[in-house]
Amino acid sequence: MNETPLIDNLGCTINLDLRIESPETAISSATDDDSAKVVTYPKSFYSTPDVAINVNNLNSGDYYEITSESETGFSVIFKNSSQTVITKNFKYHAVGYGAKEA
């Protein structure tokens, strides 16, 4: 008996749990060369998470820039109204899905 099965439709559903990464203690943004502070998550996310920054001591005109967002981490730099790099203590909240295993 020679039969060849034909597949019309094939699919897969993957459910990933919502995950939040947040440090227990504040992180200092200080670097040796006034560059952005690189933050690496303890475990990589399945895809790039949403990131929020909490800073308690921003002065008028202070701001921050988040760059290089990926599933493994992000970079952040704090500046004042004169665009001079400043040091701040901050916490982050990264909200995404899943975790990649090494």
Coordinates of C-alpha atoms in Angstrom, one line a residue, residues 28-31 33-39 53 55 58 61-68 74-80 83-90:
S28 CA 23.9 53.9 40.6
S29 CA 24.2 55.3 37.0
A30 CA 27.9 56.3 37.6
T31 CA 30.4 55.1 35.1
D33 CA 33.8 57.8 31.5
D34 CA 30.4 59.5 31.7
S35 CA 28.9 56.9 29.3
A36 CA 25.5 55.3 29.6
K37 CA 25.0 52.7 32.4
V38 CA 24.6 49.2 31.0
V39 CA 22.0 47.1 32.8
I53 CA 12.8 53.8 35.2
V55 CA 14.2 57.9 40.1
L58 CA 15.4 64.2 39.8
G61 CA 15.4 69.9 34.0
D62 CA 17.0 66.5 34.7
Y63 CA 16.1 63.7 32.3
Y64 CA 17.2 60.3 31.2
E65 CA 17.5 58.4 27.9
I66 CA 17.0 54.7 27.5
T67 CA 18.9 53.1 24.6
S68 CA 20.1 49.7 23.3
F74 CA 19.4 48.2 28.2
S75 CA 21.5 51.3 28.7
V76 CA 20.4 54.5 30.5
I77 CA 22.1 57.9 30.9
F78 CA 21.0 60.7 33.1
K79 CA 21.6 64.4 32.2
N80 CA 20.7 67.8 33.6
Q83 CA 23.0 68.2 28.9
T84 CA 25.8 67.3 31.3
V85 CA 25.9 63.7 32.4
I86 CA 24.9 63.3 36.1
T87 CA 24.8 60.4 38.5
K88 CA 21.5 59.2 39.8
N89 CA 20.3 56.2 41.7
F90 CA 17.5 54.4 40.0

